[in-house]
Amino acid sequence: MSDNVYFEPPSRLQLVDKLAHLVRFSNTFLVLAGPAGAGVSTTLEQLHLQIGDDDAYVLALELKGNTNLKALLKLLNGAMDELLTPTEEDDTDQLSALHQKLESLAKFERKLLISIDNANYLSDEGIE
């Protein structure tokens, strides 16, 4: 038998189903956390696939190192530019630019899932 064969445990599949249901039918702030190697990244990838393009827009961010509020806003605005036509924005007011993009996206009447992998790299300011 090959070592490359991997079977997803039923408990993780049930978790992905529950998370997808919450994303589709509620306006809930979800936090999925676990120690390194627990499968959080894999669960997020499966959630993104299950949500698909029809149910919600998915902004998937993966943090590689310490990330403060300014860097987080820059990442979010960059990801939003992939969904919408990029607009000229003032670097000093990234938060207002993000609000404008979110309002533009609301016109499409689809949910937005912002997924931040490795969120433990967020500074206290970025978490607030």
Coordinates of C-alpha atoms in Angstrom, one line a residue:
M1 CA 0.0 0.0 0.0
S2 CA 1.3 3.5 -0.9
D3 CA 2.2 6.0 1.8
N4 CA 0.7 8.7 -0.5
V5 CA -2.9 7.6 0.2
Y6 CA -4.7 10.0 2.5
F7 CA -8.2 9.6 3.9
E8 CA -9.9 12.5 5.5
P9 CA -11.3 11.6 8.9
P10 CA -15.1 11.8 9.1
S11 CA -14.9 14.3 12.0
R12 CA -13.1 16.8 9.9
L13 CA -15.6 16.4 7.0
Q14 CA -18.4 17.0 9.5
L15 CA -16.6 20.1 10.8
V16 CA -16.2 21.5 7.2
D17 CA -19.9 20.9 6.6
K18 CA -20.9 22.7 9.8
L19 CA -18.6 25.6 9.0
A20 CA -20.0 25.9 5.4
H21 CA -23.5 25.9 6.8
L22 CA -22.6 28.7 9.2
V23 CA -21.0 30.8 6.4
R24 CA -24.0 30.3 4.2
F25 CA -26.9 30.8 6.7
S26 CA -25.6 33.2 9.4
N27 CA -23.6 36.3 9.9
T28 CA -21.3 34.8 12.5
F29 CA -17.7 35.7 13.3
L30 CA -15.9 32.3 13.3
V31 CA -12.5 31.5 14.8
L32 CA -10.9 28.2 13.9
A33 CA -7.8 27.7 15.8
G34 CA -5.4 24.8 16.7
P35 CA -1.8 24.0 17.3
A36 CA 0.6 23.6 14.4
G37 CA -0.1 20.4 12.5
A38 CA -3.7 20.1 13.8
G39 CA -5.2 20.5 10.3
V40 CA -6.5 24.0 10.5
S41 CA -5.0 25.0 7.1
T42 CA -6.4 21.9 5.5
T43 CA -9.8 22.5 7.0
L44 CA -9.8 26.0 5.6
E45 CA -8.8 24.8 2.1
Q46 CA -11.7 22.3 2.2
L47 CA -14.1 25.0 3.4
H48 CA -13.1 27.3 0.5
L49 CA -13.7 24.5 -2.0
Q50 CA -17.1 23.6 -0.4
I51 CA -18.3 27.2 -0.3
G52 CA -17.4 27.7 -4.0
D53 CA -17.9 30.7 -6.1
D54 CA -21.7 30.6 -6.0
D55 CA -22.3 30.9 -2.3
A56 CA -19.8 33.6 -1.2
Y57 CA -16.7 35.5 -2.2
V58 CA -13.7 34.0 -0.5
L59 CA -10.7 36.2 0.5
A60 CA -8.1 33.8 1.6
L61 CA -5.1 35.4 3.3
E62 CA -2.1 33.4 4.6
L63 CA 0.2 35.3 7.0
K64 CA 3.8 34.4 6.8
G65 CA 5.1 36.6 9.7
N66 CA 4.2 39.2 12.2
T67 CA 1.4 41.4 10.7
N68 CA 0.3 44.7 12.1
L69 CA -2.9 46.6 11.3
K70 CA -1.4 48.5 8.4
A71 CA -0.1 45.4 6.7
L72 CA -3.4 43.6 7.3
L73 CA -5.4 46.4 5.7
K74 CA -3.0 46.4 2.7
L75 CA -3.5 42.6 2.3
L76 CA -7.3 42.9 2.6
N77 CA -7.4 45.8 0.1
G78 CA -5.2 43.8 -2.3
A79 CA -7.4 40.8 -2.0
M80 CA -10.5 42.9 -2.6
D81 CA -8.9 44.3 -5.7
E82 CA -9.0 40.8 -7.1
L83 CA -12.8 40.7 -6.7
L84 CA -13.5 44.2 -7.8
T85 CA -12.1 46.7 -10.3
P86 CA -9.2 48.3 -8.4
T87 CA -9.6 51.9 -7.4
E88 CA -7.2 54.6 -6.7
E89 CA -6.7 54.7 -3.0
D90 CA -4.8 56.9 -0.6
D91 CA -2.2 54.8 1.3
T92 CA -2.9 56.8 4.5
D93 CA -6.5 55.7 4.7
Q94 CA -6.6 52.0 3.9
L95 CA -9.5 51.5 6.3
S96 CA -11.8 53.8 4.4
A97 CA -10.7 52.2 1.1
L98 CA -11.7 48.8 2.5
H99 CA -15.1 50.1 3.7
Q100 CA -15.8 51.5 0.2
K101 CA -14.8 48.2 -1.4
L102 CA -17.0 46.3 1.0
E103 CA -20.0 48.6 0.2
S104 CA -19.4 48.0 -3.5
L105 CA -19.3 44.2 -3.0
A106 CA -22.6 44.3 -1.0
K107 CA -24.4 45.3 -4.2
F108 CA -23.8 41.8 -5.5
E109 CA -25.8 40.4 -2.6
R110 CA -23.3 37.6 -1.8
K111 CA -21.6 36.8 1.4
L112 CA -18.0 37.5 2.0
L113 CA -15.7 35.0 3.8
I114 CA -12.5 36.5 5.0
S115 CA -10.2 33.6 5.9
I116 CA -6.9 34.4 7.6
D117 CA -4.6 31.4 7.9
N118 CA -1.9 31.7 10.6
A119 CA -3.8 34.5 12.3
N120 CA -1.5 34.0 15.3
Y121 CA 0.9 36.3 13.5
L122 CA -1.5 39.2 13.9
S123 CA -0.5 41.9 16.3
D124 CA -2.8 43.0 19.0
E125 CA -3.7 46.1 16.9
G126 CA -4.4 43.9 13.9
I127 CA -6.8 41.7 15.9
E128 CA -8.8 44.6 17.2

